[in-house]
PDB file of C-alpha atoms in Angstrom:
ATOM      1  CA  GLY A   1       1.839 -88.017-101.171  1.00 84.00           C
ATOM      2  CA  ASN A   2      -1.641 -90.436-101.026  1.00 89.00           C
ATOM      3  CA  SER A   3      -4.866 -89.048-100.504  1.00 93.00           C
ATOM      4  CA  VAL A   4      -8.184 -90.045-100.572  1.00 96.00           C
ATOM      5  CA  THR A   5     -10.941 -88.186-102.245  1.00 96.00           C
ATOM      6  CA  GLN A   6     -14.714 -89.113-101.310  1.00 95.00           C
ATOM      7  CA  MET A   7     -18.216 -87.481-102.176  1.00 90.00           C
ATOM      8  CA  GLU A   8     -19.805 -85.040 -99.752  1.00 87.00           C
ATOM      9  CA  GLY A   9     -22.689 -85.638 -97.491  1.00 87.00           C
ATOM     10  CA  PRO A  10     -24.826 -86.426 -96.759  1.00 95.00           C
ATOM     11  CA  VAL A  11     -26.655 -88.746 -99.032  1.00 96.00           C
ATOM     12  CA  THR A  12     -29.844 -88.996 -98.283  1.00 97.00           C
ATOM     13  CA  LEU A  13     -32.115 -92.294 -99.402  1.00 97.00           C
ATOM     14  CA  SER A  14     -35.420 -93.782 -99.121  1.00 97.00           C
ATOM     15  CA  GLU A  15     -35.208 -97.551 -97.421  1.00 97.00           C
ATOM     16  CA  GLU A  16     -35.058 -99.827-100.523  1.00 97.00           C
ATOM     17  CA  ALA A  17     -32.640 -97.287-102.933  1.00 97.00           C
ATOM     18  CA  PHE A  18     -29.629 -98.146-104.669  1.00 98.00           C
ATOM     19  CA  LEU A  19     -26.510 -96.487-102.851  1.00 97.00           C
ATOM     20  CA  THR A  20     -23.468 -95.208-104.745  1.00 97.00           C
ATOM     21  CA  ILE A  21     -20.941 -93.682-102.740  1.00 97.00           C
ATOM     22  CA  ASN A  22     -17.823 -92.663-104.950  1.00 97.00           C
ATOM     23  CA  CYS A  23     -14.125 -92.750-104.381  1.00 98.00           C
ATOM     24  CA  THR A  24     -11.198 -91.827-105.926  1.00 97.00           C
ATOM     25  CA  TYR A  25      -8.120 -92.046-104.794  1.00 97.00           C
ATOM     26  CA  THR A  26      -3.901 -91.139-105.332  1.00 95.00           C
ATOM     27  CA  ALA A  27      -1.139 -93.358-104.417  1.00 92.00           C
ATOM     28  CA  THR A  28       2.410 -94.247-106.030  1.00 86.00           C
ATOM     29  CA  GLY A  29       2.583 -98.115-106.796  1.00 84.00           C
ATOM     30  CA  TYR A  30      -0.108-100.414-105.618  1.00 87.00           C
ATOM     31  CA  PRO A  31      -2.431 -99.760-102.631  1.00 92.00           C
ATOM     32  CA  SER A  32      -5.257-101.709-101.292  1.00 93.00           C
ATOM     33  CA  LEU A  33      -8.029-100.537-100.640  1.00 95.00           C
ATOM     34  CA  PHE A  34     -10.800-100.228 -98.072  1.00 95.00           C
ATOM     35  CA  TRP A  35     -14.254 -99.349 -97.166  1.00 97.00           C
ATOM     36  CA  TYR A  36     -14.911 -98.631 -92.780  1.00 96.00           C
ATOM     37  CA  VAL A  37     -18.510 -97.590 -91.205  1.00 96.00           C
ATOM     38  CA  GLN A  38     -18.640 -96.019 -88.039  1.00 94.00           C
ATOM     39  CA  TYR A  39     -22.038 -96.382 -86.564  1.00 92.00           C
ATOM     40  CA  PRO A  40     -22.744 -93.471 -84.055  1.00 86.00           C
ATOM     41  CA  GLY A  41     -20.608 -93.209 -81.657  1.00 81.00           C
ATOM     42  CA  GLU A  42     -19.045 -96.232 -81.773  1.00 84.00           C
ATOM     43  CA  GLY A  43     -15.040 -97.201 -83.275  1.00 87.00           C
ATOM     44  CA  LEU A  44     -14.649 -98.197 -87.196  1.00 92.00           C
ATOM     45  CA  GLN A  45     -15.433-101.289 -88.835  1.00 93.00           C
ATOM     46  CA  LEU A  46     -13.927-102.764 -91.689  1.00 93.00           C
ATOM     47  CA  LEU A  47     -16.949-103.505 -94.497  1.00 96.00           C
ATOM     48  CA  LEU A  48     -14.795-104.279 -97.279  1.00 96.00           C
ATOM     49  CA  LYS A  49     -10.938-104.331 -99.007  1.00 94.00           C
ATOM     50  CA  ALA A  50      -9.655-105.230-101.964  1.00 95.00           C
ATOM     51  CA  THR A  51      -6.202-105.758-102.540  1.00 92.00           C
ATOM     52  CA  LYS A  52      -5.412-105.570-106.369  1.00 92.00           C
ATOM     53  CA  ALA A  53      -6.850-104.272-109.776  1.00 93.00           C
ATOM     54  CA  ASP A  54      -9.858-105.189-110.357  1.00 95.00           C
ATOM     55  CA  ASP A  55     -10.679-107.349-107.006  1.00 95.00           C
ATOM     56  CA  LYS A  56     -14.084-106.867-105.955  1.00 97.00           C
ATOM     57  CA  GLY A  57     -14.798-106.371-102.410  1.00 96.00           C
ATOM     58  CA  SER A  58     -17.927-107.594-100.836  1.00 97.00           C
ATOM     59  CA  ASN A  59     -19.678-107.810 -97.304  1.00 96.00           C
ATOM     60  CA  LYS A  60     -23.535-107.279 -96.068  1.00 95.00           C
ATOM     61  CA  GLY A  61     -24.649-106.666 -99.821  1.00 97.00           C
ATOM     62  CA  PHE A  62     -22.196-103.972-100.400  1.00 98.00           C
ATOM     63  CA  GLU A  63     -19.518-104.020-102.747  1.00 98.00           C
ATOM     64  CA  ALA A  64     -16.723-102.355-104.493  1.00 98.00           C
ATOM     65  CA  THR A  65     -14.304-102.429-107.696  1.00 98.00           C
ATOM     66  CA  TYR A  66     -10.817-101.351-107.654  1.00 97.00           C
ATOM     67  CA  ARG A  67     -10.504 -99.895-110.808  1.00 96.00           C
ATOM     68  CA  LYS A  68      -6.750 -99.069-110.975  1.00 94.00           C
ATOM     69  CA  GLU A  69      -7.222 -97.067-114.788  1.00 94.00           C
ATOM     70  CA  THR A  70      -9.977 -94.582-112.844  1.00 96.00           C
ATOM     71  CA  THR A  71      -8.071 -94.884-110.069  1.00 96.00           C
ATOM     72  CA  SER A  72     -11.203 -95.455-107.664  1.00 97.00           C
ATOM     73  CA  PHE A  73     -13.096 -97.676-105.385  1.00 98.00           C
ATOM     74  CA  HIS A  74     -17.295 -96.725-105.187  1.00 98.00           C
ATOM     75  CA  LEU A  75     -19.256 -98.412-102.857  1.00 98.00           C
ATOM     76  CA  GLU A  76     -22.435 -99.544-104.081  1.00 98.00           C
ATOM     77  CA  LYS A  77     -25.590-101.215-102.411  1.00 98.00           C
ATOM     78  CA  GLY A  78     -29.001-102.458-104.331  1.00 97.00           C
ATOM     79  CA  SER A  79     -30.950-101.828-101.615  1.00 96.00           C
ATOM     80  CA  VAL A  80     -30.506 -99.638 -98.429  1.00 97.00           C
ATOM     81  CA  GLN A  81     -32.116-100.397 -95.385  1.00 97.00           C
ATOM     82  CA  VAL A  82     -32.281 -97.846 -92.282  1.00 96.00           C
ATOM     83  CA  SER A  83     -29.896 -99.959 -90.343  1.00 95.00           C
ATOM     84  CA  ASP A  84     -27.180 -98.872 -93.197  1.00 97.00           C
ATOM     85  CA  SER A  85     -27.509 -95.589 -91.177  1.00 97.00           C
ATOM     86  CA  ALA A  86     -23.949 -94.347 -90.873  1.00 97.00           C
ATOM     87  CA  VAL A  87     -20.953 -92.659 -92.035  1.00 96.00           C
ATOM     88  CA  TYR A  88     -18.950 -94.458 -94.686  1.00 97.00           C
ATOM     89  CA  PHE A  89     -14.960 -93.933 -95.256  1.00 97.00           C
ATOM     90  CA  CYS A  90     -12.819 -95.094 -97.825  1.00 97.00           C
ATOM     91  CA  ALA A  91      -9.394 -95.529 -97.275  1.00 96.00           C
ATOM     92  CA  LEU A  92      -6.256 -96.673 -98.251  1.00 94.00           C
ATOM     93  CA  ILE A  93      -2.563 -98.355 -97.913  1.00 91.00           C
ATOM     94  CA  GLY A  94       0.220 -98.037 -99.607  1.00 84.00           C
ATOM     95  CA  SER A  95       3.912 -98.822 -98.697  1.00 79.00           C
ATOM     96  CA  SER A  96       4.061 -96.711 -95.942  1.00 78.00           C
ATOM     97  CA  TYR A  97       1.421 -99.849 -94.203  1.00 77.00           C
ATOM     98  CA  LYS A  98      -0.250 -96.546 -92.206  1.00 86.00           C
ATOM     99  CA  LEU A  99      -4.066 -95.962 -93.245  1.00 90.00           C
ATOM    100  CA  ILE A 100      -5.127 -93.282 -95.480  1.00 93.00           C
ATOM    101  CA  PHE A 101      -8.851 -92.465 -94.635  1.00 95.00           C
ATOM    102  CA  GLY A 102     -10.960 -89.764 -96.685  1.00 96.00           C
ATOM    103  CA  SER A 103     -13.174 -87.535 -95.041  1.00 95.00           C
ATOM    104  CA  GLY A 104     -16.309 -89.535 -94.591  1.00 96.00           C
ATOM    105  CA  THR A 105     -19.325 -89.877 -96.474  1.00 97.00           C
ATOM    106  CA  ARG A 106     -23.154 -89.342 -93.837  1.00 96.00           C
ATOM    107  CA  LEU A 107     -25.400 -91.941 -95.325  1.00 97.00           C
ATOM    108  CA  LEU A 108     -28.915 -91.006 -93.779  1.00 97.00           C
ATOM    109  CA  VAL A 109     -31.675 -94.037 -94.736  1.00 97.00           C
ATOM    110  CA  ARG A 110     -35.718 -92.927 -94.133  1.00 97.00           C
ATOM    111  CA  PRO A 111     -38.290 -95.425 -93.433  1.00 95.00           C
TER     112      PRO A 111
ATOM    113  CA  GLU B   1     -10.986-113.647 -78.759  1.00 57.00           C
ATOM    114  CA  THR B   2     -11.222-110.014 -77.480  1.00 71.00           C
ATOM    115  CA  GLY B   3     -10.751-107.025 -79.349  1.00 89.00           C
ATOM    116  CA  VAL B   4      -8.983-104.201 -79.150  1.00 94.00           C
ATOM    117  CA  THR B   5     -10.710-102.211 -75.857  1.00 95.00           C
ATOM    118  CA  GLN B   6      -9.296 -98.699 -75.022  1.00 97.00           C
ATOM    119  CA  SER B   7      -9.584 -96.791 -71.900  1.00 96.00           C
ATOM    120  CA  PRO B   8     -11.608 -94.386 -70.900  1.00 97.00           C
ATOM    121  CA  THR B   9     -14.221 -94.014 -73.199  1.00 96.00           C
ATOM    122  CA  HIS B  10     -14.575 -90.471 -72.727  1.00 96.00           C
ATOM    123  CA  LEU B  11     -12.823 -87.875 -70.390  1.00 96.00           C
ATOM    124  CA  ILE B  12     -12.587 -83.838 -69.872  1.00 98.00           C
ATOM    125  CA  LYS B  13      -9.391 -82.358 -69.781  1.00 98.00           C
ATOM    126  CA  THR B  14      -8.034 -78.431 -69.323  1.00 98.00           C
ATOM    127  CA  ARG B  15      -5.792 -76.711 -71.431  1.00 98.00           C
ATOM    128  CA  GLY B  16      -2.304 -76.866 -70.904  1.00 98.00           C
ATOM    129  CA  GLN B  17      -3.070 -80.525 -68.978  1.00 98.00           C
ATOM    130  CA  GLN B  18      -1.196 -83.872 -69.969  1.00 98.00           C
ATOM    131  CA  VAL B  19      -3.471 -87.363 -70.868  1.00 98.00           C
ATOM    132  CA  THR B  20      -2.646 -90.874 -71.024  1.00 98.00           C
ATOM    133  CA  LEU B  21      -5.091 -92.841 -73.349  1.00 98.00           C
ATOM    134  CA  ARG B  22      -4.476 -96.690 -73.335  1.00 98.00           C
ATOM    135  CA  CYS B  23      -5.144 -99.381 -75.917  1.00 97.00           C
ATOM    136  CA  SER B  24      -5.108-103.324 -75.664  1.00 96.00           C
ATOM    137  CA  SER B  25      -4.508-104.818 -78.916  1.00 93.00           C
ATOM    138  CA  GLN B  26      -6.365-107.635 -79.779  1.00 91.00           C
ATOM    139  CA  SER B  27      -5.192-111.271 -78.724  1.00 88.00           C
ATOM    140  CA  GLY B  28      -1.872-112.268 -80.962  1.00 87.00           C
ATOM    141  CA  HIS B  29      -1.528-108.510 -82.805  1.00 91.00           C
ATOM    142  CA  ASN B  30       1.991-107.167 -82.445  1.00 92.00           C
ATOM    143  CA  THR B  31       1.572-103.604 -84.348  1.00 93.00           C
ATOM    144  CA  VAL B  32      -1.220-101.176 -83.193  1.00 95.00           C
ATOM    145  CA  SER B  33      -1.321 -97.660 -84.740  1.00 95.00           C
ATOM    146  CA  TRP B  34      -3.452 -94.203 -82.961  1.00 97.00           C
ATOM    147  CA  TYR B  35      -5.220 -92.260 -84.958  1.00 97.00           C
ATOM    148  CA  GLN B  36      -7.296 -88.578 -83.860  1.00 97.00           C
ATOM    149  CA  GLN B  37     -10.631 -88.103 -85.866  1.00 95.00           C
ATOM    150  CA  ALA B  38     -11.673 -84.494 -85.122  1.00 94.00           C
ATOM    151  CA  LEU B  39     -15.568 -84.101 -85.591  1.00 91.00           C
ATOM    152  CA  GLY B  40     -16.943 -84.213 -88.929  1.00 88.00           C
ATOM    153  CA  GLN B  41     -13.369 -85.646 -90.288  1.00 91.00           C
ATOM    154  CA  GLY B  42     -11.407 -89.051 -90.937  1.00 93.00           C
ATOM    155  CA  PRO B  43      -9.148 -90.217 -88.544  1.00 95.00           C
ATOM    156  CA  GLN B  44      -5.492 -89.189 -89.086  1.00 95.00           C
ATOM    157  CA  PHE B  45      -2.684 -91.249 -88.662  1.00 94.00           C
ATOM    158  CA  ILE B  46      -0.729 -90.133 -85.652  1.00 97.00           C
ATOM    159  CA  PHE B  47       1.922 -93.308 -85.107  1.00 95.00           C
ATOM    160  CA  GLN B  48       2.318 -96.993 -85.488  1.00 94.00           C
ATOM    161  CA  TYR B  49       4.298 -99.142 -83.181  1.00 94.00           C
ATOM    162  CA  TYR B  50       5.432-102.740 -84.135  1.00 92.00           C
ATOM    163  CA  ARG B  51       7.270-104.676 -81.452  1.00 91.00           C
ATOM    164  CA  GLU B  52       7.553-101.877 -79.190  1.00 93.00           C
ATOM    165  CA  GLU B  53       9.720 -99.998 -81.993  1.00 94.00           C
ATOM    166  CA  GLU B  54       7.691 -97.020 -83.517  1.00 93.00           C
ATOM    167  CA  ASN B  55       7.518 -97.409 -86.838  1.00 91.00           C
ATOM    168  CA  GLY B  56       6.559 -94.302 -89.197  1.00 90.00           C
ATOM    169  CA  ARG B  57       4.683 -91.098 -87.891  1.00 93.00           C
ATOM    170  CA  GLY B  58       2.048 -88.820 -89.270  1.00 92.00           C
ATOM    171  CA  ASN B  59       1.798 -84.813 -88.721  1.00 93.00           C
ATOM    172  CA  PHE B  60       2.027 -84.541 -85.312  1.00 96.00           C
ATOM    173  CA  PRO B  61       3.858 -82.615 -83.022  1.00 97.00           C
ATOM    174  CA  PRO B  62       6.440 -84.074 -80.792  1.00 97.00           C
ATOM    175  CA  ARG B  63       4.237 -83.301 -77.840  1.00 98.00           C
ATOM    176  CA  PHE B  64       1.828 -86.308 -79.057  1.00 98.00           C
ATOM    177  CA  SER B  65       4.113 -89.270 -77.912  1.00 97.00           C
ATOM    178  CA  GLY B  66       3.541 -93.099 -77.319  1.00 96.00           C
ATOM    179  CA  LEU B  67       4.652 -96.356 -76.120  1.00 96.00           C
ATOM    180  CA  GLN B  68       4.363-100.310 -76.522  1.00 96.00           C
ATOM    181  CA  PHE B  69       4.804-102.542 -73.852  1.00 95.00           C
ATOM    182  CA  PRO B  70       6.094-106.306 -73.898  1.00 93.00           C
ATOM    183  CA  ASN B  71       2.251-107.525 -74.092  1.00 91.00           C
ATOM    184  CA  TYR B  72       1.680-105.112 -77.540  1.00 93.00           C
ATOM    185  CA  SER B  73      -0.681-102.719 -75.490  1.00 94.00           C
ATOM    186  CA  SER B  74      -0.218 -99.089 -76.454  1.00 97.00           C
ATOM    187  CA  GLU B  75      -0.452 -95.725 -74.905  1.00 98.00           C
ATOM    188  CA  LEU B  76      -0.608 -91.994 -76.322  1.00 98.00           C
ATOM    189  CA  ASN B  77       0.548 -88.910 -74.253  1.00 98.00           C
ATOM    190  CA  VAL B  78      -0.797 -85.506 -75.322  1.00 98.00           C
ATOM    191  CA  ASN B  79       1.209 -83.293 -73.042  1.00 97.00           C
ATOM    192  CA  ALA B  80       0.058 -79.314 -73.483  1.00 98.00           C
ATOM    193  CA  LEU B  81      -3.317 -79.875 -74.294  1.00 98.00           C
ATOM    194  CA  GLU B  82      -4.381 -77.948 -76.582  1.00 98.00           C
ATOM    195  CA  LEU B  83      -8.104 -76.964 -77.945  1.00 98.00           C
ATOM    196  CA  ASP B  84      -7.978 -78.101 -80.614  1.00 97.00           C
ATOM    197  CA  ASP B  85      -6.603 -81.576 -79.516  1.00 98.00           C
ATOM    198  CA  SER B  86     -10.096 -82.044 -79.151  1.00 98.00           C
ATOM    199  CA  ALA B  87     -10.772 -85.586 -80.727  1.00 97.00           C
ATOM    200  CA  LEU B  88     -12.467 -89.280 -81.007  1.00 95.00           C
ATOM    201  CA  TYR B  89      -8.710 -91.049 -80.543  1.00 97.00           C
ATOM    202  CA  LEU B  90      -8.861 -94.629 -82.099  1.00 96.00           C
ATOM    203  CA  CYS B  91      -6.657 -97.446 -81.452  1.00 96.00           C
ATOM    204  CA  ALA B  92      -6.198 -99.934 -84.169  1.00 95.00           C
ATOM    205  CA  SER B  93      -4.526-103.283 -84.243  1.00 94.00           C
ATOM    206  CA  SER B  94      -2.952-105.831 -87.079  1.00 91.00           C
ATOM    207  CA  LEU B  95      -1.190-109.515 -86.714  1.00 88.00           C
ATOM    208  CA  ASP B  96       1.746-108.141 -88.283  1.00 82.00           C
ATOM    209  CA  LEU B  97       3.438-105.050 -89.828  1.00 75.00           C
ATOM    210  CA  TYR B  98       2.452-106.481 -92.974  1.00 77.00           C
ATOM    211  CA  THR B  99      -0.887-107.960 -92.562  1.00 76.00           C
ATOM    212  CA  ILE B 100      -3.540-105.539 -93.401  1.00 75.00           C
ATOM    213  CA  GLY B 101      -5.879-106.100 -91.566  1.00 79.00           C
ATOM    214  CA  TYR B 102      -6.736-103.369 -88.959  1.00 89.00           C
ATOM    215  CA  THR B 103      -9.327-104.078 -85.833  1.00 91.00           C
ATOM    216  CA  PHE B 104     -10.763-100.408 -84.275  1.00 93.00           C
ATOM    217  CA  GLY B 105     -11.077 -99.805 -81.088  1.00 94.00           C
ATOM    218  CA  SER B 106     -14.266 -98.056 -80.184  1.00 93.00           C
ATOM    219  CA  GLY B 107     -12.229 -94.832 -79.484  1.00 95.00           C
ATOM    220  CA  THR B 108     -11.297 -92.305 -76.726  1.00 96.00           C
ATOM    221  CA  ARG B 109     -13.436 -89.414 -76.398  1.00 96.00           C
ATOM    222  CA  LEU B 110     -11.379 -86.359 -75.545  1.00 98.00           C
ATOM    223  CA  THR B 111     -12.489 -83.036 -74.708  1.00 98.00           C
ATOM    224  CA  VAL B 112     -10.338 -79.847 -73.777  1.00 98.00           C
ATOM    225  CA  VAL B 113     -11.980 -77.190 -72.120  1.00 97.00           C
TER     226      VAL B 113
END
């Protein structure tokens, strides 16, 4: 079945550092890929998405490129801020139209 | 345009009791999905409703059931609560079944004691 694997956290960075959170997936066909962010005590917010191979999703300085050859969708940001501290979830939608999430990666950014 | 609203935000129940969680979908959205997020884990798909019909179910026992109403709001019912049912329950709505843009509510935090 479809699944998503993301790097375990927590990831601890200093402000203005470069961020990479790895995400790989297993799916039949051509899934759409997503990154969601969850701030403490809140629900999920869509951060970015990509619907086909080689698409790059971007939002608020975050980027991720849909790499079919490596089945990956790594999240990157060039300069993180303290306000980026949250839990980040990689997810996919396949032919069943249900979201399948990874286990989440907690990011802590220190001033 | 309002987003997805869930109620209540928190509740505490005793093992063996029943609970109903409610979700108002975003205006114009006819598809609602429910997810269970245990502490420290990613959300797990429970089921989805499209135009008042169940359209897919995850690996959850029959004591998890749901409804979608003509106004596309939805309920999640859990019978015979177990301690492991303690989790954040998230509702997400989308414009229709084939539109892959989901809006999530803030969730209901259920604690079973």
